[in-house]
Short mmCIF file of C-alpha atoms and ligand atoms in Angstrom, two decimals:
data_model
loop_
_atom_site.label_atom_id
_atom_site.label_comp_id
_atom_site.label_asym_id
_atom_site.label_seq_id
_atom_site.Cartn_x
_atom_site.Cartn_y
_atom_site.Cartn_z
CA MET A 1 48.73 42.66 49.18
CA ALA A 2 46.93 44.02 52.25
CA GLY A 3 44.52 46.95 52.10
CA ASN A 4 41.21 47.97 50.63
CA ILE A 5 40.37 49.24 47.20
CA MET A 6 37.90 52.08 46.56
CA LEU A 7 34.74 51.12 44.67
CA GLU A 8 32.55 53.67 42.91
CA VAL A 9 29.46 52.76 40.92
CA VAL A 10 27.77 55.70 39.22
CA THR A 11 24.86 56.11 36.81
CA PRO A 12 23.71 59.23 34.95
CA ASP A 13 21.39 60.13 37.82
CA LYS A 14 23.01 58.85 40.99
CA SER A 15 26.03 57.56 42.79
CA VAL A 16 25.07 54.02 43.80
CA VAL A 17 28.20 52.92 45.67
CA THR A 18 31.13 54.86 47.14
CA GLU A 19 32.78 52.45 49.50
CA GLU A 20 36.02 50.71 50.30
CA ALA A 21 36.19 47.01 49.51
CA GLN A 22 38.52 44.13 50.28
CA ILE A 23 37.77 42.64 46.85
CA VAL A 24 35.53 43.55 43.91
CA VAL A 25 34.20 40.98 41.42
CA ALA A 26 32.52 42.26 38.26
CA PRO A 27 30.95 40.82 35.07
CA GLY A 28 33.45 41.80 32.37
CA GLU A 29 32.51 41.53 28.72
CA TYR A 30 34.85 38.54 28.36
CA GLY A 31 34.17 36.99 31.75
CA GLU A 32 33.99 37.75 35.43
CA PHE A 33 37.08 39.37 36.96
CA GLY A 34 38.23 40.03 40.51
CA VAL A 35 40.22 43.04 41.70
CA LEU A 36 42.36 43.43 44.82
CA ILE A 37 44.42 46.47 45.81
CA GLY A 38 47.46 46.85 43.55
CA HIS A 39 45.82 45.37 40.45
CA THR A 40 47.20 46.35 37.05
CA SER A 41 45.19 49.15 35.41
CA PHE A 42 42.71 48.27 32.68
CA LEU A 43 39.44 49.37 31.13
CA THR A 44 36.65 46.97 30.15
CA ALA A 45 33.04 46.88 29.06
CA LEU A 46 30.66 45.10 31.44
CA LYS A 47 27.80 42.72 30.82
CA ILE A 48 24.45 42.98 32.56
CA GLY A 49 24.95 41.21 35.87
CA LEU A 50 26.12 41.48 39.44
CA ILE A 51 28.99 43.36 41.05
CA ARG A 52 29.97 41.58 44.24
CA TYR A 53 32.31 43.02 46.81
CA LYS A 54 33.42 42.50 50.38
CA ASP A 55 33.14 45.58 52.55
CA PRO A 56 35.95 46.46 55.01
CA GLY A 57 34.19 44.38 57.69
CA GLY A 58 34.21 41.32 55.43
CA ILE A 59 30.47 41.44 54.65
CA GLU A 60 29.57 40.42 51.09
CA ARG A 61 27.57 43.02 49.19
CA VAL A 62 25.94 42.80 45.80
CA VAL A 63 24.82 45.42 43.29
CA PHE A 64 22.95 44.98 40.01
CA VAL A 65 24.71 46.57 37.05
CA ASN A 66 23.14 47.26 33.68
CA GLY A 67 26.30 46.84 31.58
CA GLY A 68 28.53 49.89 31.22
CA PHE A 69 32.27 50.24 31.71
CA ALA A 70 34.75 49.61 34.49
CA GLU A 71 38.04 51.44 34.94
CA VAL A 72 40.42 49.52 37.17
CA LEU A 73 43.31 51.40 38.77
CA PRO A 74 45.66 49.96 41.43
CA ASN A 75 43.66 51.63 44.24
CA LYS A 76 40.21 52.18 42.69
CA VAL A 77 37.47 50.57 40.58
CA THR A 78 35.07 52.97 38.89
CA VAL A 79 31.96 51.62 37.21
CA LEU A 80 29.86 53.78 34.90
CA ALA A 81 26.54 52.17 34.04
CA GLU A 82 23.24 53.23 32.57
CA SER A 83 21.52 51.88 35.69
CA ALA A 84 22.63 50.09 38.84
CA ASP A 85 20.76 49.10 41.98
CA ARG A 86 21.73 47.97 45.45
CA ARG A 87 19.72 45.08 46.86
CA ILE A 88 17.77 47.29 49.26
CA ASP A 89 16.67 49.56 46.39
CA ILE A 90 15.31 46.78 44.19
CA ASP A 91 11.55 46.63 43.91
CA VAL A 92 11.04 42.93 43.27
CA GLU A 93 7.43 43.33 42.10
CA ARG A 94 8.56 45.86 39.51
CA ALA A 95 11.27 43.45 38.33
CA ARG A 96 8.73 40.60 38.14
CA ALA A 97 6.44 42.78 36.04
CA ALA A 98 9.38 43.66 33.75
CA LEU A 99 10.23 39.96 33.44
CA LYS A 100 6.65 39.10 32.50
CA ARG A 101 6.53 41.91 29.95
CA ALA A 102 9.82 40.78 28.41
CA GLU A 103 8.65 37.15 28.22
CA GLU A 104 5.42 38.22 26.51
CA ARG A 105 7.36 40.33 24.01
CA MET A 106 9.72 37.47 23.27
CA ALA A 107 6.81 35.11 22.69
CA GLU A 108 5.24 37.68 20.36
CA ALA A 109 8.52 38.23 18.56
CA SER A 110 8.79 34.56 17.67
CA LYS A 111 5.42 34.92 15.93
CA LYS A 112 5.81 38.41 14.48
CA GLU A 113 9.01 39.65 12.88
CA ASP A 114 8.31 43.31 13.74
CA ILE A 115 8.92 43.04 17.50
CA ASP A 116 12.44 43.56 18.75
CA PHE A 117 13.33 40.16 20.20
CA ARG A 118 16.82 41.22 21.24
CA ARG A 119 15.51 44.24 23.17
CA ALA A 120 13.11 42.01 25.08
CA GLU A 121 15.91 39.53 25.77
CA ILE A 122 18.05 42.30 27.30
CA ALA A 123 15.13 43.55 29.41
CA LEU A 124 14.60 39.96 30.56
CA ALA A 125 18.27 39.72 31.62
CA ARG A 126 17.96 42.93 33.65
CA ALA A 127 14.80 41.70 35.38
CA MET A 128 16.22 38.24 36.12
CA HIS A 129 19.36 39.62 37.72
CA ARG A 130 17.37 42.08 39.83
CA ILE A 131 15.04 39.31 41.01
CA ARG A 132 18.02 37.08 41.78
CA ILE A 133 19.56 39.77 43.98
CA ALA A 134 16.30 40.75 45.67
CA GLU A 135 15.43 37.17 46.52
CA THR A 136 18.78 36.37 48.10
CA ARG A 137 18.06 37.95 51.45
CA ARG A 138 21.34 38.89 53.01
CA ALA A 139 22.91 42.19 54.02
CA ALA A 140 22.34 44.88 51.43
P1 LIG B 1 11.47 48.79 34.06
O1 LIG B 1 10.93 48.16 32.80
O2 LIG B 1 10.79 48.28 35.31
O3 LIG B 1 11.59 50.31 34.01
P2 LIG B 1 14.22 48.53 33.24
O4 LIG B 1 15.10 47.33 33.34
O5 LIG B 1 13.80 48.93 31.87
O6 LIG B 1 12.97 48.26 34.20
P3 LIG B 1 16.31 50.47 33.65
O7 LIG B 1 16.25 51.14 32.33
O8 LIG B 1 17.43 49.49 33.90
O9 LIG B 1 14.91 49.76 33.97
O10 LIG B 1 16.37 51.54 34.83
C1 LIG B 1 15.63 52.75 34.84
C2 LIG B 1 15.60 53.29 36.27
O11 LIG B 1 14.70 52.51 37.06
C3 LIG B 1 16.95 53.22 36.98
O12 LIG B 1 17.07 54.33 37.82
C4 LIG B 1 16.87 51.93 37.82
O13 LIG B 1 17.65 52.05 38.98
C5 LIG B 1 15.38 51.90 38.15
N1 LIG B 1 14.82 50.52 38.27
C6 LIG B 1 14.53 49.68 37.26
N2 LIG B 1 14.00 48.55 37.71
C7 LIG B 1 13.97 48.66 39.06
C8 LIG B 1 13.52 47.80 40.13
N3 LIG B 1 13.02 46.61 39.88
N4 LIG B 1 13.62 48.26 41.39
C9 LIG B 1 14.13 49.49 41.65
N5 LIG B 1 14.57 50.34 40.71
C10 LIG B 1 14.49 49.93 39.41
#
């Protein structure tokens, strides 16, 4: 079906994306899914990962998403996430520092039971995805 779908990505403190898209691809809890205009409505949890979409000019864009939920309607995808960052807003040094911290905590946790290994693993996933986006230098 021809036409663009509206994409909105919002967090508790900002609206990260409000843009039309030719296609939106998101990391659903049970696997990545793609949405074109006219898609059946559904609601899903998201994993930490990347939302990729093609803007109306056909340029591929990517946004980091820290889990959350996506509501898909035939003409709109709304993502509510605890945090989300466009490529241009990612501070790669900050993400590298977060990655290092998470790795250190995970190493500690394998020695000491009292450190939250899972929390560090989730922080590591956030940092790795941010670095992945920031280091792929294309249009933001
Ligand atoms: P950090 O340990 O560096 O704070 P985090 O993964 O714990 O990273 P989040 O809880 O996901 O951070 O996000 C908190 C806020 O900081 C959000 O507004 C998010 O957009 C922003 N943020 C986190 N990491 C970065 C980064 N590397 N570059 C730019 N903004 C970031």
